[in-house]
C-alpha positions as a Markdown table, in Angstrom:
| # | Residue | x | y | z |
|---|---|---|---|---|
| 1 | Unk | 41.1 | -35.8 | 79.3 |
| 2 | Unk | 44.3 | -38.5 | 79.1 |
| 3 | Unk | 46.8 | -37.6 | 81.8 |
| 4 | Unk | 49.6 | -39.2 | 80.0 |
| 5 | Unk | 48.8 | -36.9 | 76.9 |
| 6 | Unk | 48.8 | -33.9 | 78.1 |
| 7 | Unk | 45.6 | -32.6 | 75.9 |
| 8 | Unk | 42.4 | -33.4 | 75.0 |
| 9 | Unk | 40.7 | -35.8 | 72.6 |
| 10 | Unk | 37.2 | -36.7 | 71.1 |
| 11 | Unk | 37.3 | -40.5 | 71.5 |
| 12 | Unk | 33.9 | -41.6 | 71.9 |
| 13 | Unk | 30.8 | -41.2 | 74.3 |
| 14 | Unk | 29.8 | -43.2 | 77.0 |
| 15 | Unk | 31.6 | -44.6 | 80.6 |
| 16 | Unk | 33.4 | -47.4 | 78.3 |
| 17 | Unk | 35.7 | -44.9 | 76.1 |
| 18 | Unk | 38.6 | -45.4 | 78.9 |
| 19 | Unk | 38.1 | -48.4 | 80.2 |
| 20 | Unk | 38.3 | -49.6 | 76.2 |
| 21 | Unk | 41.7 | -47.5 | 75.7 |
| 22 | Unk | 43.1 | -48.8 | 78.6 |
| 23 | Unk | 42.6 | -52.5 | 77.8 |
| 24 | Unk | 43.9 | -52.0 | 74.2 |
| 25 | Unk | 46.6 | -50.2 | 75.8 |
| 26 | Unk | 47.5 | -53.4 | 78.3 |
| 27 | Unk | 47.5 | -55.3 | 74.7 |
| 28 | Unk | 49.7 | -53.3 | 73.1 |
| 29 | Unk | 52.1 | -53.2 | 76.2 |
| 30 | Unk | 52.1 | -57.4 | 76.2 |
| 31 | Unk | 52.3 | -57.8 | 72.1 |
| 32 | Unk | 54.5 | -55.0 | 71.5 |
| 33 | Unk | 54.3 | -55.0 | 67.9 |
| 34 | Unk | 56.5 | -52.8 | 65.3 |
| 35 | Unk | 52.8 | -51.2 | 64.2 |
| 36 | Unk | 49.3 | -51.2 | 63.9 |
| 37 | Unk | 47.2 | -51.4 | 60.8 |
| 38 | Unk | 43.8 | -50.3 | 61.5 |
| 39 | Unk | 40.9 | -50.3 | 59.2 |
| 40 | Unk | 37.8 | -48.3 | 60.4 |
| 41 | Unk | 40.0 | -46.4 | 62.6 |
| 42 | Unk | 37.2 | -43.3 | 62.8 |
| 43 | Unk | 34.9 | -45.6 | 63.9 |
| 44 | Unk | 35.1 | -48.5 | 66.2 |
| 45 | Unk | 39.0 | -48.3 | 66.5 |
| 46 | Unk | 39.5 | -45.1 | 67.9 |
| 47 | Unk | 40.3 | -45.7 | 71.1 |
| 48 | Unk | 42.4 | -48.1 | 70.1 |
| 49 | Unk | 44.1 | -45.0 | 68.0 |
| 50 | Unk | 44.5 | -43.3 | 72.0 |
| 51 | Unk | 46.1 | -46.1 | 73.1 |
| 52 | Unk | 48.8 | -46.9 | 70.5 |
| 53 | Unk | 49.6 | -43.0 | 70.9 |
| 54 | Unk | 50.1 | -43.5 | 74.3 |
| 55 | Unk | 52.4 | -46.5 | 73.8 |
| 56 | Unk | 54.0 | -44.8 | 71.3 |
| 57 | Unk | 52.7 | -47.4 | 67.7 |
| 58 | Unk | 52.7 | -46.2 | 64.6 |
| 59 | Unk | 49.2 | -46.6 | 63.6 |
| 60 | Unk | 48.6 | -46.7 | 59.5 |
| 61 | Unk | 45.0 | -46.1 | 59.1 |
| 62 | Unk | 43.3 | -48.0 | 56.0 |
| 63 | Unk | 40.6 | -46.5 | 54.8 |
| 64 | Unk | 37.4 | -48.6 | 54.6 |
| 65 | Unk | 34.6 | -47.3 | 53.5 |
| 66 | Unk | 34.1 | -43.5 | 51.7 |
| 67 | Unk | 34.8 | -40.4 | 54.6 |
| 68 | Unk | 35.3 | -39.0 | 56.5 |
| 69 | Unk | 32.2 | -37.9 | 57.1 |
| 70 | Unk | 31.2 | -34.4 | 58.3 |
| 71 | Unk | 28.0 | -36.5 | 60.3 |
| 72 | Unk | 31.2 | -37.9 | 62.7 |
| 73 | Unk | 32.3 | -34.4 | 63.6 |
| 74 | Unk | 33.2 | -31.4 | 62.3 |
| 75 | Unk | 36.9 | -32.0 | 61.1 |
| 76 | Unk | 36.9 | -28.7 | 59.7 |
| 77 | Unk | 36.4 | -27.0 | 62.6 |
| 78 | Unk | 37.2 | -29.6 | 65.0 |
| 79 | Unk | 40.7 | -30.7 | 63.4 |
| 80 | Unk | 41.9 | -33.9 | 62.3 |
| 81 | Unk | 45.7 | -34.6 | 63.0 |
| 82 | Unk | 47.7 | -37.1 | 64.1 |
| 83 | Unk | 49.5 | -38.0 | 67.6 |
| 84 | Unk | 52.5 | -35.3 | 68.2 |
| 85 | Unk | 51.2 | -32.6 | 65.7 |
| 86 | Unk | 50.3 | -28.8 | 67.6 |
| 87 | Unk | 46.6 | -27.8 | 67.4 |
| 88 | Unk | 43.4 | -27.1 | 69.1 |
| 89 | Unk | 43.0 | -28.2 | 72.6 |
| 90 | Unk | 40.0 | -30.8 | 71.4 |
| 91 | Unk | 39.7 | -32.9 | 67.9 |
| 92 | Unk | 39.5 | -36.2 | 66.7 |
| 93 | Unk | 41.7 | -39.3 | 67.5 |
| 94 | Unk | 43.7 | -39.7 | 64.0 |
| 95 | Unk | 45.9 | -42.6 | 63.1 |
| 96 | Unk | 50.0 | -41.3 | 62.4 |
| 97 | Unk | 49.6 | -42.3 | 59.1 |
| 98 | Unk | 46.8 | -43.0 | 56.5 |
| 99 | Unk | 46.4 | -45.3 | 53.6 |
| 100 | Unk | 43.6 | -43.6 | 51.6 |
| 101 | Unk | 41.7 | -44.7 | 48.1 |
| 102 | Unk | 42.4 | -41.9 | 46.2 |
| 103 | Unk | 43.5 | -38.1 | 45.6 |
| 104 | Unk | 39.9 | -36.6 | 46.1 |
| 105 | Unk | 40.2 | -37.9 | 49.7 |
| 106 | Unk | 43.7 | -36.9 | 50.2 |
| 107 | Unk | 42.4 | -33.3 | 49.2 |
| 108 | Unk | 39.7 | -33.8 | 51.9 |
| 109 | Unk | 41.7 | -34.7 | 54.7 |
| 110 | Unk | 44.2 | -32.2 | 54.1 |
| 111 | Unk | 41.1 | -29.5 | 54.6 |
| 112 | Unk | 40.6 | -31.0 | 57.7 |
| 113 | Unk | 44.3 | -30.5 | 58.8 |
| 114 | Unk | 46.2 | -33.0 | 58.5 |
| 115 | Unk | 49.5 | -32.8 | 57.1 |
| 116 | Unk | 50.0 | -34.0 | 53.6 |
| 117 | Unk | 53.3 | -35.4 | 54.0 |
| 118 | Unk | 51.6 | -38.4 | 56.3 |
| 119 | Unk | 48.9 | -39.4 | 53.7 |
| 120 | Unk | 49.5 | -41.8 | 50.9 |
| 121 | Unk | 47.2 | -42.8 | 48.3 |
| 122 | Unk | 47.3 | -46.6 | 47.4 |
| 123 | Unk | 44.2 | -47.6 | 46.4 |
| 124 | Unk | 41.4 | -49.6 | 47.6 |
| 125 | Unk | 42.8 | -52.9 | 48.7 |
| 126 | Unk | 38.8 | -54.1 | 48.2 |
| 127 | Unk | 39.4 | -53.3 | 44.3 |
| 128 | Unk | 42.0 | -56.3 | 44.3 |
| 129 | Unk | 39.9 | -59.2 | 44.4 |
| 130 | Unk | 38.0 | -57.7 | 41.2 |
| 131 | Unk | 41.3 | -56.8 | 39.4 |
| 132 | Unk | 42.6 | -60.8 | 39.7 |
| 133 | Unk | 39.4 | -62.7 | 39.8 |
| 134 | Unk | 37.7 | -61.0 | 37.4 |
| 135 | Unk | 39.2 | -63.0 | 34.0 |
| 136 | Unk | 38.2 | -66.4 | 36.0 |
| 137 | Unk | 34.7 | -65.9 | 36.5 |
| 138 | Unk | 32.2 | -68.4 | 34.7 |
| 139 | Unk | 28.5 | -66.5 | 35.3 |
| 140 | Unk | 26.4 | -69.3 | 33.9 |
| 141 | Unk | 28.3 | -71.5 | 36.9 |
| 142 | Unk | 27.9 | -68.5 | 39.5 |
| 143 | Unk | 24.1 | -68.1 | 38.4 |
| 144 | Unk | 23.3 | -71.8 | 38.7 |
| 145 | Unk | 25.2 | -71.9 | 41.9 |
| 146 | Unk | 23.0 | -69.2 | 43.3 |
| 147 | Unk | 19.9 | -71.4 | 41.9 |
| 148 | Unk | 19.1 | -68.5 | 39.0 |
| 149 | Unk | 17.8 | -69.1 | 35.2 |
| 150 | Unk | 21.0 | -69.1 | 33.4 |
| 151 | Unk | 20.6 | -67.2 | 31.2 |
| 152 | Unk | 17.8 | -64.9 | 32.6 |
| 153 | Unk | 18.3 | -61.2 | 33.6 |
| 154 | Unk | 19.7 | -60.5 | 36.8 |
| 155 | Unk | 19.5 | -57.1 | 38.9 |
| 156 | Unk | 21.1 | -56.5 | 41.9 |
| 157 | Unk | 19.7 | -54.3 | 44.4 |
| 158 | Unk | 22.2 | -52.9 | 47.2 |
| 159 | Unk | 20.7 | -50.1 | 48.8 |
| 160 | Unk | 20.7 | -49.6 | 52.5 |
| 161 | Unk | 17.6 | -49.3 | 54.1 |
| 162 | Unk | 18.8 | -48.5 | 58.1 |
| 163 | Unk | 22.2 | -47.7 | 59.6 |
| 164 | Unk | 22.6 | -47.7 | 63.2 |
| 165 | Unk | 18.8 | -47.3 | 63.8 |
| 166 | Unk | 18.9 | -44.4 | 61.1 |
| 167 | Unk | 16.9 | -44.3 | 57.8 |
| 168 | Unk | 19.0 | -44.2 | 54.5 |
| 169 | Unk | 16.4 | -45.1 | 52.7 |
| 170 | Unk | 12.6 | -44.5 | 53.9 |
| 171 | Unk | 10.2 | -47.6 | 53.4 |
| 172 | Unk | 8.3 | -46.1 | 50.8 |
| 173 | Unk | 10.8 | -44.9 | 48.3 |
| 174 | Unk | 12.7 | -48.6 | 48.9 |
| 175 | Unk | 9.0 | -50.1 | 48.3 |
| 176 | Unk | 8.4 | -48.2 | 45.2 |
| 177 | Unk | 12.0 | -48.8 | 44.0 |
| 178 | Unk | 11.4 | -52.9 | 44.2 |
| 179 | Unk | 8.3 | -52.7 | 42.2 |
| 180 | Unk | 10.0 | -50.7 | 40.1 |
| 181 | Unk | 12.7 | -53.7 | 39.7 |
| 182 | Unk | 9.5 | -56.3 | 39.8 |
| 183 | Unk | 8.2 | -54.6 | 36.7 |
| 184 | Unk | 11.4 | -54.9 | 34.5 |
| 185 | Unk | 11.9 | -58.7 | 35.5 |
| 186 | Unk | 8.2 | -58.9 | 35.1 |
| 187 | Unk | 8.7 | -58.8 | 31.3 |
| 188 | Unk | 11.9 | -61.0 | 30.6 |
| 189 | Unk | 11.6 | -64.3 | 31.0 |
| 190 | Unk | 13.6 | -66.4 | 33.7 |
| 191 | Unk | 14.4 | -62.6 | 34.9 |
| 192 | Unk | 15.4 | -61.9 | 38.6 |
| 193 | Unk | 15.9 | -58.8 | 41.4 |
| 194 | Unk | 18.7 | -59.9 | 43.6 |
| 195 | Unk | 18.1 | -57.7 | 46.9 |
| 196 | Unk | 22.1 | -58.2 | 48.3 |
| 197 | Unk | 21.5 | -56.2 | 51.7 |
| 198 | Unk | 24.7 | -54.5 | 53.4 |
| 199 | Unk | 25.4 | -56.8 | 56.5 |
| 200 | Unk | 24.1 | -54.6 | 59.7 |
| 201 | Unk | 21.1 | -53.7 | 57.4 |
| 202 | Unk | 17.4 | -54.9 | 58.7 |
| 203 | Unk | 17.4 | -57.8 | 56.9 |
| 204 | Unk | 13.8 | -59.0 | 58.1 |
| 205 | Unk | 12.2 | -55.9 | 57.1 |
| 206 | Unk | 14.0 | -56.1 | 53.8 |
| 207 | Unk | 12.8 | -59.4 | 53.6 |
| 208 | Unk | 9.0 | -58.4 | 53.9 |
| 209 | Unk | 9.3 | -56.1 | 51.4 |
| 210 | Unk | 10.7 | -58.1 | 49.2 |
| 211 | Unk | 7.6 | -60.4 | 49.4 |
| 212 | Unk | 5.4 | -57.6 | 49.7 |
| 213 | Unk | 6.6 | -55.9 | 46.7 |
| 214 | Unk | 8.2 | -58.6 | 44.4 |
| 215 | Unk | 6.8 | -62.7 | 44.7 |
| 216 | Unk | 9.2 | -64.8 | 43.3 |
| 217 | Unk | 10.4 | -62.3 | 41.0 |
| 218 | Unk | 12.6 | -60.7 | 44.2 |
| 219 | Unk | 14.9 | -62.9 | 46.0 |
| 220 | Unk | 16.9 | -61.7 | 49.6 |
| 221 | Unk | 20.4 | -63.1 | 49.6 |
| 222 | Unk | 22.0 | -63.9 | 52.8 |
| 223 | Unk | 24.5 | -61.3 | 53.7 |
| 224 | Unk | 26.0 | -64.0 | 56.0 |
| 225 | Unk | 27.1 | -65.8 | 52.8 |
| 226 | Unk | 30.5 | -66.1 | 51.8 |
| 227 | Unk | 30.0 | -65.4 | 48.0 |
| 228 | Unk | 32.6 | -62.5 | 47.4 |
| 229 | Unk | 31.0 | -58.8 | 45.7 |
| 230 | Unk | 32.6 | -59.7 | 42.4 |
| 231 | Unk | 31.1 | -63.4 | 41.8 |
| 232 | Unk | 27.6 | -61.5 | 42.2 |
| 233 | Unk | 28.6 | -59.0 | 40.2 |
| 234 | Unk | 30.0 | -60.8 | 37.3 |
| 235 | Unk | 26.5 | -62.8 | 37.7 |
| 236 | Unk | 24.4 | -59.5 | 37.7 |
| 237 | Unk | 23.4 | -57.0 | 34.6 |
| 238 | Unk | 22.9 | -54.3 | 36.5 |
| 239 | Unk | 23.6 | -53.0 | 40.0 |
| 240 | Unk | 21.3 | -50.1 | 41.6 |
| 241 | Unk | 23.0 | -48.6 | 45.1 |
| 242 | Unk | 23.7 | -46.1 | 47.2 |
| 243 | Unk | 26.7 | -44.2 | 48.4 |
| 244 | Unk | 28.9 | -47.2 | 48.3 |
| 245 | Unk | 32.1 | -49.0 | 47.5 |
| 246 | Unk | 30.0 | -51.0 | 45.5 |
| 247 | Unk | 29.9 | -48.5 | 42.7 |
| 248 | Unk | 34.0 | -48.7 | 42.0 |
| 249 | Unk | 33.4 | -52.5 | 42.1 |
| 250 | Unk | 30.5 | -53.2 | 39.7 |
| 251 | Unk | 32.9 | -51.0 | 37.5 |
| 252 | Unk | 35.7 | -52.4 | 37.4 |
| 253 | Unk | 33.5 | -55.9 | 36.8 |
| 254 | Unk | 31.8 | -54.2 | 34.0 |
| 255 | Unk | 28.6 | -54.3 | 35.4 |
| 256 | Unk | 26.3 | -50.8 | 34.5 |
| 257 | Unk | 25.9 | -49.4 | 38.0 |
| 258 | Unk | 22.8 | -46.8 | 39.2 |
| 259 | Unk | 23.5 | -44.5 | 41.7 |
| 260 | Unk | 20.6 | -44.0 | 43.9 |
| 261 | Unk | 20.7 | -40.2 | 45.3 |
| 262 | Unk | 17.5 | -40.2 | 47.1 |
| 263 | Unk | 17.2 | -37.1 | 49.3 |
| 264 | Unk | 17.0 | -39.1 | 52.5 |
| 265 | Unk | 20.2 | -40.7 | 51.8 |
| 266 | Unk | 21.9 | -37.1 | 52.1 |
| 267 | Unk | 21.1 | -36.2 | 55.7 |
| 268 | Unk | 23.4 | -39.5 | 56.4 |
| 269 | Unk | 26.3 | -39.1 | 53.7 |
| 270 | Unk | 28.0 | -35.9 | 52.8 |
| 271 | Unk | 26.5 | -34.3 | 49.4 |
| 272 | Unk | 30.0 | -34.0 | 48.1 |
| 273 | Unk | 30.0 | -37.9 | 47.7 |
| 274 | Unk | 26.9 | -38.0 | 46.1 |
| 275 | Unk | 28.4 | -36.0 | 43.0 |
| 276 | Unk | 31.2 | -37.8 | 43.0 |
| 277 | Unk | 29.6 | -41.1 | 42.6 |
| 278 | Unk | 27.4 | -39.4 | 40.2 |
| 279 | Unk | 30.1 | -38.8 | 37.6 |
| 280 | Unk | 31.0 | -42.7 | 37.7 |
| 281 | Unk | 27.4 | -44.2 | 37.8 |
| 282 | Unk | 24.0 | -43.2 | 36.3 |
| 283 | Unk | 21.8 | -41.4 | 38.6 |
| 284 | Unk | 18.1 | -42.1 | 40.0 |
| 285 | Unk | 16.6 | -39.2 | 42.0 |
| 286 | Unk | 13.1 | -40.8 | 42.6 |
| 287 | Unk | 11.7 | -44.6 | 42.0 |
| 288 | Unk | 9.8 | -43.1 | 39.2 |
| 289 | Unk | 12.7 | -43.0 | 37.1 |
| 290 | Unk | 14.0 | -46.5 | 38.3 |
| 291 | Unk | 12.2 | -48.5 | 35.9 |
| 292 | Unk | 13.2 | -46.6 | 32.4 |
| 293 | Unk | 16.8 | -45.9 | 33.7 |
| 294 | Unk | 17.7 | -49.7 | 34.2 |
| 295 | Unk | 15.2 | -50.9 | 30.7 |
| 296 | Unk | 17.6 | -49.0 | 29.5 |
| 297 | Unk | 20.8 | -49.6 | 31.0 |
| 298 | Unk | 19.8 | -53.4 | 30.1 |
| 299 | Unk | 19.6 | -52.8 | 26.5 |
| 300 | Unk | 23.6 | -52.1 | 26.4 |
| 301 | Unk | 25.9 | -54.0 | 24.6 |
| 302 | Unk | 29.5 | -54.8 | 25.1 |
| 303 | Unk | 30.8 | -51.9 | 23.4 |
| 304 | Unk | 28.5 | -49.3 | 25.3 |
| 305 | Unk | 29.7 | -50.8 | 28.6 |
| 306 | Unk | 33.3 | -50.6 | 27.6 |
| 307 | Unk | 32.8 | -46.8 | 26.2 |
| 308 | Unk | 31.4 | -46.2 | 29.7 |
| 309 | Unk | 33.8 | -47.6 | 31.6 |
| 310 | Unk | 37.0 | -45.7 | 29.5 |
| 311 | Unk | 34.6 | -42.1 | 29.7 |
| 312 | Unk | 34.5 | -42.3 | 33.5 |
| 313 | Unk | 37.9 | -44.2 | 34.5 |
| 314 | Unk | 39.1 | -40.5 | 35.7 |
| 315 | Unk | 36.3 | -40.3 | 38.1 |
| 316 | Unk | 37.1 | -43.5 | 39.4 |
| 317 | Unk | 40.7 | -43.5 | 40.2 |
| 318 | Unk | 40.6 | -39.7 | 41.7 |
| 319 | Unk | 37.4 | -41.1 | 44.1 |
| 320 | Unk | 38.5 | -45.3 | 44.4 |
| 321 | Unk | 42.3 | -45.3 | 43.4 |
| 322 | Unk | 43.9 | -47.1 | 41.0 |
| 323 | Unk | 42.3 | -50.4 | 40.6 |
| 324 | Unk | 45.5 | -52.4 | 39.4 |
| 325 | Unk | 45.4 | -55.0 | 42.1 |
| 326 | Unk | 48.2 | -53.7 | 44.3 |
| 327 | Unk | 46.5 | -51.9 | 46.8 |
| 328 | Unk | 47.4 | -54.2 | 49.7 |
| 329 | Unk | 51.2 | -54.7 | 48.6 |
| 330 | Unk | 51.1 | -50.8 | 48.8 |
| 331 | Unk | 49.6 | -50.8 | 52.3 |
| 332 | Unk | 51.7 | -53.5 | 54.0 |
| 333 | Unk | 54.5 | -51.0 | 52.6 |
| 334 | Unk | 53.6 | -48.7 | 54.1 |
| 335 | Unk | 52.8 | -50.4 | 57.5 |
| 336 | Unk | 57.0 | -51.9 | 57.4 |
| 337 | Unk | 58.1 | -48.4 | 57.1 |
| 338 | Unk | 56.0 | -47.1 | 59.7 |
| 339 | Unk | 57.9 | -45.1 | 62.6 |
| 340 | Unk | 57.5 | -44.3 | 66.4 |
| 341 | Unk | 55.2 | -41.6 | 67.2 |
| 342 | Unk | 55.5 | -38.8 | 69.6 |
| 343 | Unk | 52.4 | -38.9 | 72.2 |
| 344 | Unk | 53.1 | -35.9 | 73.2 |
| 345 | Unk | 49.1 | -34.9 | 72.1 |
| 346 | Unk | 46.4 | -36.8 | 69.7 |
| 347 | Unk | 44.2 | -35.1 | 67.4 |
């Protein structure tokens, strides 16, 4: 309970949560800004959500990655508005304002309480790399860059393994999934399986099972590399992954994408962004249908991709936004116009 708000809030577990708001709070007290734009704000920011509330800073929250999710907390029970807004006694620390992807998340937050009239839908500012840089790319260049055949078949592999400690993807299905992958380069010369890992993934089990599973056929790239998504993209043929950004990005670089829904993966994410992605990308339910699905998708040509890409453009924008490259000009918008809040109570 925060004295100085007069009501409770969920902001975290643990003997840090106020020691954290109050040092974000001294911050805010010495820097003073106009507002704060805070990406991840459900996650690692939230007390820092407290704290401007207290001090009375806007907050424009950016979305960052596809959620809320109902594994957080239940916002549909639980609430989710923002600083100065009546409701339950208990809920979730919410930005005053959020910056969301697109309408199908707008829809979700406004079943989980908050008012409409604060949520604006600019798109993903993560799509406007691949709208700009997308005309520029030379993939022979990218592909010898990366020390890959030139002109060899190249799949990307981006499914998580662990979270936080939790499985997304057991060991055997991610096993069986590579070999699958190690088959179809098997049989095309100068052919490659690029396992690109999410950053807090375990990268040295992913790199034994590369080995175990694929030779030389499977290579590990360094997620500590500075190569942007959309270089390896426009380098790759096909991309296979999870519930990710990554999906609305291999689009929008016109590379086929798979959709992974193994069951395991839906304990983590919510199932309603499972079919959601599965109306953009083609779907894999178990690694025995890995190897036809992507045979396939590697027999596409030009005009398949681009009949793809028109069919399920709807999909995309009402998940990812629209991906014209002025998602960030439409966020620091928003973040100028940004007023006071009342802390009065935060949700």
């Amino acid at each position: 309970e925060f004295s100085p708000l007069g009501a409770r809030a969920v902001v975290g577990i643990g003997p840090d949560v106020v020691t954290h708001v109050e040092a974000y709070r001294a911050v805010l007290r010495l820097v003073r800004p106009r507002s704060a734009v805070l990406c991840n704000a459900e996650g690692a920011l939230r007390g820092f959500v407290i704290a401007a509330a207290i001090e009375r800073v806007p907050c424009l929250g950016v979305q960052l990655a596809l959620g809320p999710y109902q594994h957080a907390i239940d916002h549909g029970s639980a609430g989710y508005r923002p600083a100065g807004d009546a409701g339950p006694p208990l809920g979730w620390p919410c930005p005053s304002t959020m910056a969301l992807w697109g309408t199908a998340h707008a829809d979700r937050f406004r079943e989980y309480g908050y008012p409409g009239a604060r949520l604006h839908v600019t798109g993903s500012p993560r799509l406007d790399a691949h709208a700009e840089i997308r005309r520029v790319l030379d993939r022979r260049r990218i592909r010898a860059a990366l020390g890959l055949p030139p002109d060899g078949r190249l799949i990307q592999f981006s499914a998580v393994l662990r979270a936080g400690g939790t499985y997304i993807t057991i060991d055997e299905r991610y096993a069986r999934t590579l070999r699958a992958l190690a088959r179809v380069a098997g049989t095309s010369p100068g052919a490659r399986v690029l396992v690109k890992p999410w950053p807090g993934d375990d990268v040295v089990r992913l790199r034994e099972l590369a080995a175990e599973c694929g030779g030389d056929r499977v290579l590990v790239h360094d997620p500590a590399s500075l190569w942007h998504n959309a270089e390896l993209l426009a380098a790759a043929d096909v991309l296979l992954v999870d519930l990710s950004h990554l999906v609305a990005e291999s689009w929008a670089i016109a590379c086929p994408v798979v959709f992974i829904d193994y069951p395991e993966s839906r304990h983590y994410f919510d199932d309603e962004y499972a079919d959601e992605l599965g109306r953009i990308a083609w779907t894999v339910r178990d690694p025995e249908e890995v190897e036809d699905r992507v045979r396939a998708l590697l027999a596409l040509g030009p005009e398949d991709v681009a009949a793809w890409k028109a069919r399920t453009a709807p999909a995309v924008e009402a998940l990812f936004g629209p991906a014209d490259g002025g998602a960030a000009r439409r966020i620091a918008l928003l973040a100028r116009s940004s007023e006071p809040v009342d802390a009065g109570w935060v949700l």
